[in-house]
PDB file of C-alpha atoms and ligand atoms in Angstrom:
ATOM      1  CA  MET A   1      -0.069   0.039   0.108  1.00  0.00           C
ATOM      2  CA  LYS A   2       1.140   3.272  -0.847  1.00  0.00           C
ATOM      3  CA  ARG A   3       2.247   5.800   2.085  1.00  0.00           C
ATOM      4  CA  LEU A   4      -0.216   8.201   1.678  1.00  0.00           C
ATOM      5  CA  ASP A   5      -3.182   5.833   1.170  1.00  0.00           C
ATOM      6  CA  ARG A   6      -2.197   4.036   4.681  1.00  0.00           C
ATOM      7  CA  ARG A   7      -1.864   7.558   6.311  1.00  0.00           C
ATOM      8  CA  ALA A   8      -5.474   8.241   4.894  1.00  0.00           C
ATOM      9  CA  LEU A   9      -6.652   4.869   6.360  1.00  0.00           C
ATOM     10  CA  LEU A  10      -5.228   5.648   9.552  1.00  0.00           C
ATOM     11  CA  GLY A  11      -6.990   8.667   9.741  1.00  0.00           C
ATOM     12  CA  ILE A  12      -4.123  10.787  10.409  1.00  0.00           C
ATOM     13  CA  GLY A  13      -5.553  13.808   8.452  1.00  0.00           C
ATOM     14  CA  MET A  14      -8.877  13.447  10.022  1.00  0.00           C
ATOM     15  CA  THR A  15      -7.842  13.405  13.558  1.00  0.00           C
ATOM     16  CA  SER A  16      -5.276  16.717  13.287  1.00  0.00           C
ATOM     17  CA  GLN A  17      -8.428  18.684  13.887  1.00  0.00           C
ATOM     18  CA  ARG A  18      -9.390  16.944  17.231  1.00  0.00           C
ATOM     19  CA  ARG A  19      -5.751  17.152  18.151  1.00  0.00           C
ATOM     20  CA  ARG A  20      -5.709  20.840  17.367  1.00  0.00           C
ATOM     21  CA  ASP A  21      -8.731  21.330  19.318  1.00  0.00           C
ATOM     22  CA  ARG A  22      -7.094  19.849  22.351  1.00  0.00           C
ATOM     23  CA  LEU A  23      -4.040  21.893  21.974  1.00  0.00           C
ATOM     24  CA  VAL A  24      -6.210  25.023  22.089  1.00  0.00           C
ATOM     25  CA  GLU A  25      -7.775  23.869  25.391  1.00  0.00           C
ATOM     26  CA  ARG A  26      -4.393  23.440  26.777  1.00  0.00           C
ATOM     27  CA  LEU A  27      -3.235  26.839  25.422  1.00  0.00           C
ATOM     28  CA  ARG A  28      -6.341  28.499  27.088  1.00  0.00           C
ATOM     29  CA  ALA A  29      -5.514  26.521  30.477  1.00  0.00           C
ATOM     30  CA  ALA A  30      -2.045  28.150  30.082  1.00  0.00           C
ATOM     31  CA  GLY A  31      -3.479  31.624  30.073  1.00  0.00           C
ATOM     32  CA  ILE A  32      -3.803  32.533  26.375  1.00  0.00           C
ATOM     33  CA  ARG A  33      -6.900  34.471  26.349  1.00  0.00           C
ATOM     34  CA  ASP A  34      -7.025  36.323  22.838  1.00  0.00           C
ATOM     35  CA  PRO A  35      -9.802  34.585  20.844  1.00  0.00           C
ATOM     36  CA  ARG A  36      -8.400  35.970  17.848  1.00  0.00           C
ATOM     37  CA  VAL A  37      -5.048  33.893  18.485  1.00  0.00           C
ATOM     38  CA  LEU A  38      -7.089  30.711  19.838  1.00  0.00           C
ATOM     39  CA  GLU A  39      -8.922  30.576  16.631  1.00  0.00           C
ATOM     40  CA  VAL A  40      -6.062  30.924  14.461  1.00  0.00           C
ATOM     41  CA  MET A  41      -4.188  28.259  16.601  1.00  0.00           C
ATOM     42  CA  ARG A  42      -7.052  25.861  15.677  1.00  0.00           C
ATOM     43  CA  VAL A  43      -7.157  25.913  12.162  1.00  0.00           C
ATOM     44  CA  MET A  44      -3.335  26.278  11.475  1.00  0.00           C
ATOM     45  CA  PRO A  45      -1.957  22.845  10.427  1.00  0.00           C
ATOM     46  CA  ARG A  46       1.140  22.976  12.343  1.00  0.00           C
ATOM     47  CA  HIS A  47       2.193  19.314  11.057  1.00  0.00           C
ATOM     48  CA  LEU A  48       2.968  20.543   7.828  1.00  0.00           C
ATOM     49  CA  PHE A  49       5.651  22.899   9.338  1.00  0.00           C
ATOM     50  CA  VAL A  50       7.580  19.961  10.433  1.00  0.00           C
ATOM     51  CA  ASP A  51       9.414  16.770   8.925  1.00  0.00           C
ATOM     52  CA  GLU A  52       7.088  14.053   8.590  1.00  0.00           C
ATOM     53  CA  ALA A  53       8.613  12.011  11.055  1.00  0.00           C
ATOM     54  CA  LEU A  54       7.612  14.390  13.429  1.00  0.00           C
ATOM     55  CA  ALA A  55       4.067  15.064  12.205  1.00  0.00           C
ATOM     56  CA  ASP A  56       2.571  12.787  14.978  1.00  0.00           C
ATOM     57  CA  ARG A  57       4.071  15.248  17.729  1.00  0.00           C
ATOM     58  CA  ALA A  58       3.259  18.545  15.942  1.00  0.00           C
ATOM     59  CA  TYR A  59      -0.098  19.036  18.420  1.00  0.00           C
ATOM     60  CA  GLU A  60       1.979  18.330  21.514  1.00  0.00           C
ATOM     61  CA  ASP A  61       2.882  21.808  22.985  1.00  0.00           C
ATOM     62  CA  CYS A  62       6.609  21.687  22.634  1.00  0.00           C
ATOM     63  CA  ALA A  63       9.375  22.738  20.450  1.00  0.00           C
ATOM     64  CA  LEU A  64      10.637  20.178  17.901  1.00  0.00           C
ATOM     65  CA  PRO A  65      13.530  20.196  15.604  1.00  0.00           C
ATOM     66  CA  ILE A  66      13.497  21.513  12.056  1.00  0.00           C
ATOM     67  CA  GLY A  67      17.215  21.045  11.258  1.00  0.00           C
ATOM     68  CA  TYR A  68      20.129  22.991  11.103  1.00  0.00           C
ATOM     69  CA  GLY A  69      20.096  22.973  14.895  1.00  0.00           C
ATOM     70  CA  GLN A  70      16.870  25.260  14.878  1.00  0.00           C
ATOM     71  CA  THR A  71      13.489  24.433  16.264  1.00  0.00           C
ATOM     72  CA  ILE A  72       9.912  25.456  15.626  1.00  0.00           C
ATOM     73  CA  SER A  73       8.617  27.084  18.766  1.00  0.00           C
ATOM     74  CA  GLN A  74       6.342  25.681  21.188  1.00  0.00           C
ATOM     75  CA  PRO A  75       2.619  26.541  20.354  1.00  0.00           C
ATOM     76  CA  TYR A  76       2.239  28.296  23.626  1.00  0.00           C
ATOM     77  CA  ILE A  77       5.069  30.449  22.943  1.00  0.00           C
ATOM     78  CA  VAL A  78       3.790  31.266  19.342  1.00  0.00           C
ATOM     79  CA  ALA A  79       0.318  31.922  20.728  1.00  0.00           C
ATOM     80  CA  ARG A  80       1.785  34.208  23.406  1.00  0.00           C
ATOM     81  CA  MET A  81       3.991  36.209  20.964  1.00  0.00           C
ATOM     82  CA  THR A  82       1.032  36.610  18.669  1.00  0.00           C
ATOM     83  CA  GLU A  83      -0.925  37.936  21.698  1.00  0.00           C
ATOM     84  CA  LEU A  84       1.850  40.520  22.672  1.00  0.00           C
ATOM     85  CA  VAL A  85       2.459  41.426  18.955  1.00  0.00           C
ATOM     86  CA  LEU A  86      -1.703  42.123  18.605  1.00  0.00           C
ATOM     87  CA  GLY A  87      -1.723  44.158  21.706  1.00  0.00           C
ATOM     88  CA  ASP A  88      -4.837  45.192  23.452  1.00  0.00           C
ATOM     89  CA  PRO A  89      -8.064  44.171  21.587  1.00  0.00           C
ATOM     90  CA  ALA A  90      -9.552  47.550  22.237  1.00  0.00           C
ATOM     91  CA  GLN A  91      -6.544  49.320  20.035  1.00  0.00           C
ATOM     92  CA  PRO A  92      -6.179  49.023  16.437  1.00  0.00           C
ATOM     93  CA  GLU A  93      -4.408  45.933  15.312  1.00  0.00           C
ATOM     94  CA  PRO A  94      -0.775  46.197  13.678  1.00  0.00           C
ATOM     95  CA  LYS A  95      -1.243  46.227  10.158  1.00  0.00           C
ATOM     96  CA  LYS A  96       2.471  45.737   8.984  1.00  0.00           C
ATOM     97  CA  VAL A  97       4.646  43.113  11.077  1.00  0.00           C
ATOM     98  CA  LEU A  98       8.094  42.120  10.487  1.00  0.00           C
ATOM     99  CA  GLU A  99       9.435  38.794  11.807  1.00  0.00           C
ATOM    100  CA  ILE A 100      13.112  38.004  12.334  1.00  0.00           C
ATOM    101  CA  GLY A 101      13.798  34.138  12.067  1.00  0.00           C
ATOM    102  CA  THR A 102      11.252  32.733   9.730  1.00  0.00           C
ATOM    103  CA  GLY A 103      12.489  29.115  11.049  1.00  0.00           C
ATOM    104  CA  SER A 104       9.709  26.780   9.714  1.00  0.00           C
ATOM    105  CA  GLY A 105       7.465  29.580   8.804  1.00  0.00           C
ATOM    106  CA  TYR A 106       4.746  28.639  11.440  1.00  0.00           C
ATOM    107  CA  GLN A 107       4.632  31.679  13.416  1.00  0.00           C
ATOM    108  CA  ALA A 108       4.687  33.828  10.109  1.00  0.00           C
ATOM    109  CA  ALA A 109       1.588  31.789   8.900  1.00  0.00           C
ATOM    110  CA  VAL A 110      -0.096  32.272  12.345  1.00  0.00           C
ATOM    111  CA  LEU A 111       0.453  35.787  12.047  1.00  0.00           C
ATOM    112  CA  ALA A 112      -0.467  36.064   8.311  1.00  0.00           C
ATOM    113  CA  MET A 113      -4.207  34.936   9.406  1.00  0.00           C
ATOM    114  CA  LEU A 114      -4.316  38.020  11.575  1.00  0.00           C
ATOM    115  CA  VAL A 115      -2.584  41.104   9.988  1.00  0.00           C
ATOM    116  CA  GLU A 116      -2.381  42.617   6.634  1.00  0.00           C
ATOM    117  CA  ALA A 117       1.222  41.907   5.879  1.00  0.00           C
ATOM    118  CA  VAL A 118       4.079  39.823   7.189  1.00  0.00           C
ATOM    119  CA  TYR A 119       7.570  40.224   6.333  1.00  0.00           C
ATOM    120  CA  THR A 120       9.780  37.601   7.326  1.00  0.00           C
ATOM    121  CA  VAL A 121      13.709  37.237   7.139  1.00  0.00           C
ATOM    122  CA  GLU A 122      15.584  33.990   7.568  1.00  0.00           C
ATOM    123  CA  ARG A 123      19.617  33.845   7.705  1.00  0.00           C
ATOM    124  CA  LEU A 124      19.658  29.914   6.551  1.00  0.00           C
ATOM    125  CA  GLU A 125      18.832  29.557   3.053  1.00  0.00           C
ATOM    126  CA  ALA A 126      17.666  25.694   3.428  1.00  0.00           C
ATOM    127  CA  LEU A 127      15.112  26.966   5.862  1.00  0.00           C
ATOM    128  CA  TYR A 128      14.193  30.166   3.640  1.00  0.00           C
ATOM    129  CA  GLN A 129      13.673  27.895   0.752  1.00  0.00           C
ATOM    130  CA  ARG A 130      11.375  25.207   2.710  1.00  0.00           C
ATOM    131  CA  ALA A 131       9.388  28.026   4.392  1.00  0.00           C
ATOM    132  CA  ARG A 132       8.802  29.408   1.016  1.00  0.00           C
ATOM    133  CA  GLU A 133       7.410  26.171  -0.404  1.00  0.00           C
ATOM    134  CA  ARG A 134       4.992  25.927   2.773  1.00  0.00           C
ATOM    135  CA  PHE A 135       3.784  29.483   2.234  1.00  0.00           C
ATOM    136  CA  ALA A 136       3.089  28.540  -1.533  1.00  0.00           C
ATOM    137  CA  ALA A 137       1.399  25.439  -0.609  1.00  0.00           C
ATOM    138  CA  LEU A 138      -0.925  27.097   2.010  1.00  0.00           C
ATOM    139  CA  ARG A 139      -1.500  30.076  -0.491  1.00  0.00           C
ATOM    140  CA  LEU A 140      -0.809  32.553   1.801  1.00  0.00           C
ATOM    141  CA  ARG A 141      -0.497  35.544  -0.392  1.00  0.00           C
ATOM    142  CA  ASN A 142       0.413  38.240   2.309  1.00  0.00           C
ATOM    143  CA  VAL A 143       3.739  36.689   3.609  1.00  0.00           C
ATOM    144  CA  TYR A 144       6.866  38.004   2.121  1.00  0.00           C
ATOM    145  CA  LEU A 145      10.272  36.228   2.697  1.00  0.00           C
ATOM    146  CA  ARG A 146      13.756  37.424   2.522  1.00  0.00           C
ATOM    147  CA  HIS A 147      17.058  35.310   2.799  1.00  0.00           C
ATOM    148  CA  GLY A 148      19.363  37.896   4.938  1.00  0.00           C
ATOM    149  CA  ASP A 149      20.715  38.910   8.161  1.00  0.00           C
ATOM    150  CA  GLY A 150      17.820  39.859  10.382  1.00  0.00           C
ATOM    151  CA  ALA A 151      20.033  42.422  12.141  1.00  0.00           C
ATOM    152  CA  GLU A 152      19.525  44.522   9.118  1.00  0.00           C
ATOM    153  CA  GLY A 153      15.921  44.096   9.060  1.00  0.00           C
ATOM    154  CA  TRP A 154      13.983  45.019   5.922  1.00  0.00           C
ATOM    155  CA  PRO A 155      14.347  48.709   5.402  1.00  0.00           C
ATOM    156  CA  GLU A 156      12.507  48.845   2.099  1.00  0.00           C
ATOM    157  CA  HIS A 157       9.185  48.201   3.695  1.00  0.00           C
ATOM    158  CA  ALA A 158       9.672  49.967   7.105  1.00  0.00           C
ATOM    159  CA  PRO A 159       8.160  51.473   9.276  1.00  0.00           C
ATOM    160  CA  TYR A 160       6.587  48.066  10.874  1.00  0.00           C
ATOM    161  CA  ASP A 161       3.873  48.593  13.422  1.00  0.00           C
ATOM    162  CA  ALA A 162       5.311  45.524  15.006  1.00  0.00           C
ATOM    163  CA  ILE A 163       8.531  43.458  14.937  1.00  0.00           C
ATOM    164  CA  LEU A 164       8.722  40.157  16.640  1.00  0.00           C
ATOM    165  CA  ILE A 165      12.302  38.361  16.844  1.00  0.00           C
ATOM    166  CA  THR A 166      12.087  34.778  17.311  1.00  0.00           C
ATOM    167  CA  ALA A 167      15.891  34.060  18.509  1.00  0.00           C
ATOM    168  CA  ALA A 168      17.459  35.318  21.740  1.00  0.00           C
ATOM    169  CA  THR A 169      19.654  38.345  21.833  1.00  0.00           C
ATOM    170  CA  GLU A 170      20.865  40.701  24.365  1.00  0.00           C
ATOM    171  CA  ARG A 171      19.815  43.754  22.849  1.00  0.00           C
ATOM    172  CA  PRO A 172      17.807  44.840  19.957  1.00  0.00           C
ATOM    173  CA  PRO A 173      19.684  45.202  16.987  1.00  0.00           C
ATOM    174  CA  PRO A 174      19.623  49.075  16.209  1.00  0.00           C
ATOM    175  CA  ALA A 175      18.357  48.758  12.811  1.00  0.00           C
ATOM    176  CA  LEU A 176      15.111  46.995  13.909  1.00  0.00           C
ATOM    177  CA  VAL A 177      14.665  49.690  16.664  1.00  0.00           C
ATOM    178  CA  GLU A 178      15.000  52.388  13.690  1.00  0.00           C
ATOM    179  CA  GLN A 179      12.330  50.432  11.413  1.00  0.00           C
ATOM    180  CA  LEU A 180       9.858  50.125  14.280  1.00  0.00           C
ATOM    181  CA  ALA A 181       7.003  52.834  13.844  1.00  0.00           C
ATOM    182  CA  ALA A 182       6.560  55.437  16.618  1.00  0.00           C
ATOM    183  CA  GLY A 183       3.881  53.741  18.822  1.00  0.00           C
ATOM    184  CA  GLY A 184       4.732  50.408  17.680  1.00  0.00           C
ATOM    185  CA  ARG A 185       6.254  47.661  19.632  1.00  0.00           C
ATOM    186  CA  MET A 186       8.871  44.851  19.407  1.00  0.00           C
ATOM    187  CA  VAL A 187       8.245  41.524  20.916  1.00  0.00           C
ATOM    188  CA  LEU A 188      11.387  39.404  21.560  1.00  0.00           C
ATOM    189  CA  PRO A 189      13.400  37.118  23.880  1.00  0.00           C
ATOM    190  CA  LEU A 190      15.883  39.237  25.521  1.00  0.00           C
ATOM    191  CA  GLY A 191      18.767  38.150  27.621  1.00  0.00           C
ATOM    192  CA  ALA A 192      22.670  37.792  27.771  1.00  0.00           C
ATOM    193  CA  PRO A 193      24.048  34.422  26.495  1.00  0.00           C
ATOM    194  CA  GLY A 194      24.118  32.012  29.638  1.00  0.00           C
ATOM    195  CA  ALA A 195      21.949  34.001  31.607  1.00  0.00           C
ATOM    196  CA  GLY A 196      18.125  33.363  31.419  1.00  0.00           C
ATOM    197  CA  GLN A 197      15.979  34.963  28.517  1.00  0.00           C
ATOM    198  CA  ARG A 198      12.558  36.881  29.162  1.00  0.00           C
ATOM    199  CA  LEU A 199       9.854  37.612  26.604  1.00  0.00           C
ATOM    200  CA  THR A 200      10.073  41.210  26.467  1.00  0.00           C
ATOM    201  CA  VAL A 201       7.968  43.891  24.767  1.00  0.00           C
ATOM    202  CA  LEU A 202       9.884  47.219  23.564  1.00  0.00           C
ATOM    203  CA  SER A 203       7.153  49.986  23.192  1.00  0.00           C
ATOM    204  CA  LYS A 204       8.477  52.890  21.155  1.00  0.00           C
ATOM    205  CA  ARG A 205       7.225  56.029  22.488  1.00  0.00           C
ATOM    206  CA  PRO A 206       6.685  59.067  20.103  1.00  0.00           C
ATOM    207  CA  ASP A 207      10.081  60.707  21.029  1.00  0.00           C
ATOM    208  CA  GLY A 208      11.702  57.426  19.849  1.00  0.00           C
ATOM    209  CA  THR A 209      12.742  56.060  23.253  1.00  0.00           C
ATOM    210  CA  LEU A 210      11.597  52.324  24.321  1.00  0.00           C
ATOM    211  CA  GLU A 211       9.698  51.396  27.331  1.00  0.00           C
ATOM    212  CA  ALA A 212      10.426  47.617  28.506  1.00  0.00           C
ATOM    213  CA  THR A 213       7.681  45.348  29.684  1.00  0.00           C
ATOM    214  CA  GLU A 214       9.088  42.067  30.748  1.00  0.00           C
ATOM    215  CA  HIS A 215       6.959  38.775  30.550  1.00  0.00           C
ATOM    216  CA  GLU A 216       7.706  35.021  31.147  1.00  0.00           C
ATOM    217  CA  PRO A 217      11.012  33.443  31.066  1.00  0.00           C
ATOM    218  CA  VAL A 218      11.710  31.480  27.736  1.00  0.00           C
ATOM    219  CA  VAL A 219      14.171  29.456  26.044  1.00  0.00           C
ATOM    220  CA  PHE A 220      15.140  30.280  22.330  1.00  0.00           C
ATOM    221  CA  VAL A 221      17.889  29.614  19.972  1.00  0.00           C
ATOM    222  CA  PRO A 222      20.381  32.385  19.627  1.00  0.00           C
ATOM    223  CA  PHE A 223      20.299  35.098  17.210  1.00  0.00           C
ATOM    224  CA  VAL A 224      23.216  34.597  14.859  1.00  0.00           C
ATOM    225  CA  PRO A 225      24.691  37.498  12.807  1.00  0.00           C
ATOM    226  CA  GLY A 226      25.264  37.433   9.304  1.00  0.00           C
ATOM    227  CA  ARG A 227      23.660  34.669   6.856  1.00  0.00           C
ATOM    228  CA  ASP A 228      24.329  31.191   5.625  1.00  0.00           C
TER     229      ASP A 228
HETATM  230  N1  SAH B 301       9.664  31.312  14.033  1.00  0.00           N
HETATM  231  C1  SAH B 301      10.266  30.285  13.993  1.00  0.00           C
HETATM  232  C2  SAH B 301      10.995  29.554  15.049  1.00  0.00           C
HETATM  233  C3  SAH B 301      12.374  30.049  14.710  1.00  0.00           C
HETATM  234  S1  SAH B 301      13.933  29.395  15.263  1.00  0.00           S
HETATM  235  C4  SAH B 301       9.271  29.146  13.558  1.00  0.00           C
HETATM  236  O1  SAH B 301       8.004  29.673  13.780  1.00  0.00           O
HETATM  237  O2  SAH B 301       9.519  28.021  13.163  1.00  0.00           O
HETATM  238  C5  SAH B 301      14.745  30.996  15.033  1.00  0.00           C
HETATM  239  C6  SAH B 301      15.312  30.955  13.803  1.00  0.00           C
HETATM  240  O3  SAH B 301      16.156  32.225  13.785  1.00  0.00           O
HETATM  241  C7  SAH B 301      16.089  29.919  13.230  1.00  0.00           C
HETATM  242  O4  SAH B 301      15.726  29.606  11.897  1.00  0.00           O
HETATM  243  C8  SAH B 301      17.558  30.745  12.773  1.00  0.00           C
HETATM  244  O5  SAH B 301      18.095  30.541  11.642  1.00  0.00           O
HETATM  245  C9  SAH B 301      17.088  32.264  12.818  1.00  0.00           C
HETATM  246  N2  SAH B 301      17.921  33.333  12.898  1.00  0.00           N
HETATM  247  C10 SAH B 301      18.960  33.513  13.892  1.00  0.00           C
HETATM  248  N3  SAH B 301      19.754  34.558  13.807  1.00  0.00           N
HETATM  249  C11 SAH B 301      19.092  35.386  12.736  1.00  0.00           C
HETATM  250  C12 SAH B 301      19.345  36.550  12.110  1.00  0.00           C
HETATM  251  N4  SAH B 301      20.362  37.283  12.314  1.00  0.00           N
HETATM  252  N5  SAH B 301      18.693  36.796  11.148  1.00  0.00           N
HETATM  253  C13 SAH B 301      17.681  36.237  10.536  1.00  0.00           C
HETATM  254  N6  SAH B 301      17.233  34.822  11.002  1.00  0.00           N
HETATM  255  C14 SAH B 301      17.981  34.371  12.216  1.00  0.00           C
END
């Protein structure tokens, strides 16, 4: 029997929705509140963002390897960062968002369902290529990818209403602070190498200075300068 038929027979496709529903219940129990975020987590097929060998584990709430020493973030973290990017539901939503660290493309795909345009930059060509294929397969037409060093951002489309960095850094790269709109926010794991990282929101005041709000401790792969 062909592999695909066997998967269909086992009902793997059909059970994904049940597994995602259960994942959403876990996210809610873990404190994710924003209904916009929970709804997207309920429909986004995370199993398409990992290797087939790991697809069975795609709806566990954990990070998984995606090759090249990198990981797809834990669903809770993706949901939490998305909540922080969207901000207060009473305020206007960000329209243009820049992500640094495309990785599998899952976080960018989640965001693409919630904002007008997502720009995402990945330093590793192999991951960039794979993410590109996934966005095409999912027909996500409002995600724009670039293979490059995220420390430089993507100046051509600046300013961004929100920027998220999905790799740990001690301080935000100056080019990214510059490309953030006044009133916008940057969401990132902030921390020195070896010390703990904390999910942090940096809000840009009208005068250009940043105000930091710290959230929960997190563990991200390091931000690496340059591209490969
Ligand atoms: N957001 C991803 C998870 C990213 S893991 C997802 O949803 O799957 C962190 C990613 O950041 C890795 O792919 C790594 O290669 C990338 N990265 C690290 N430093 C970078 C830099 N300077 N510029 C662009 N990408 C970078």
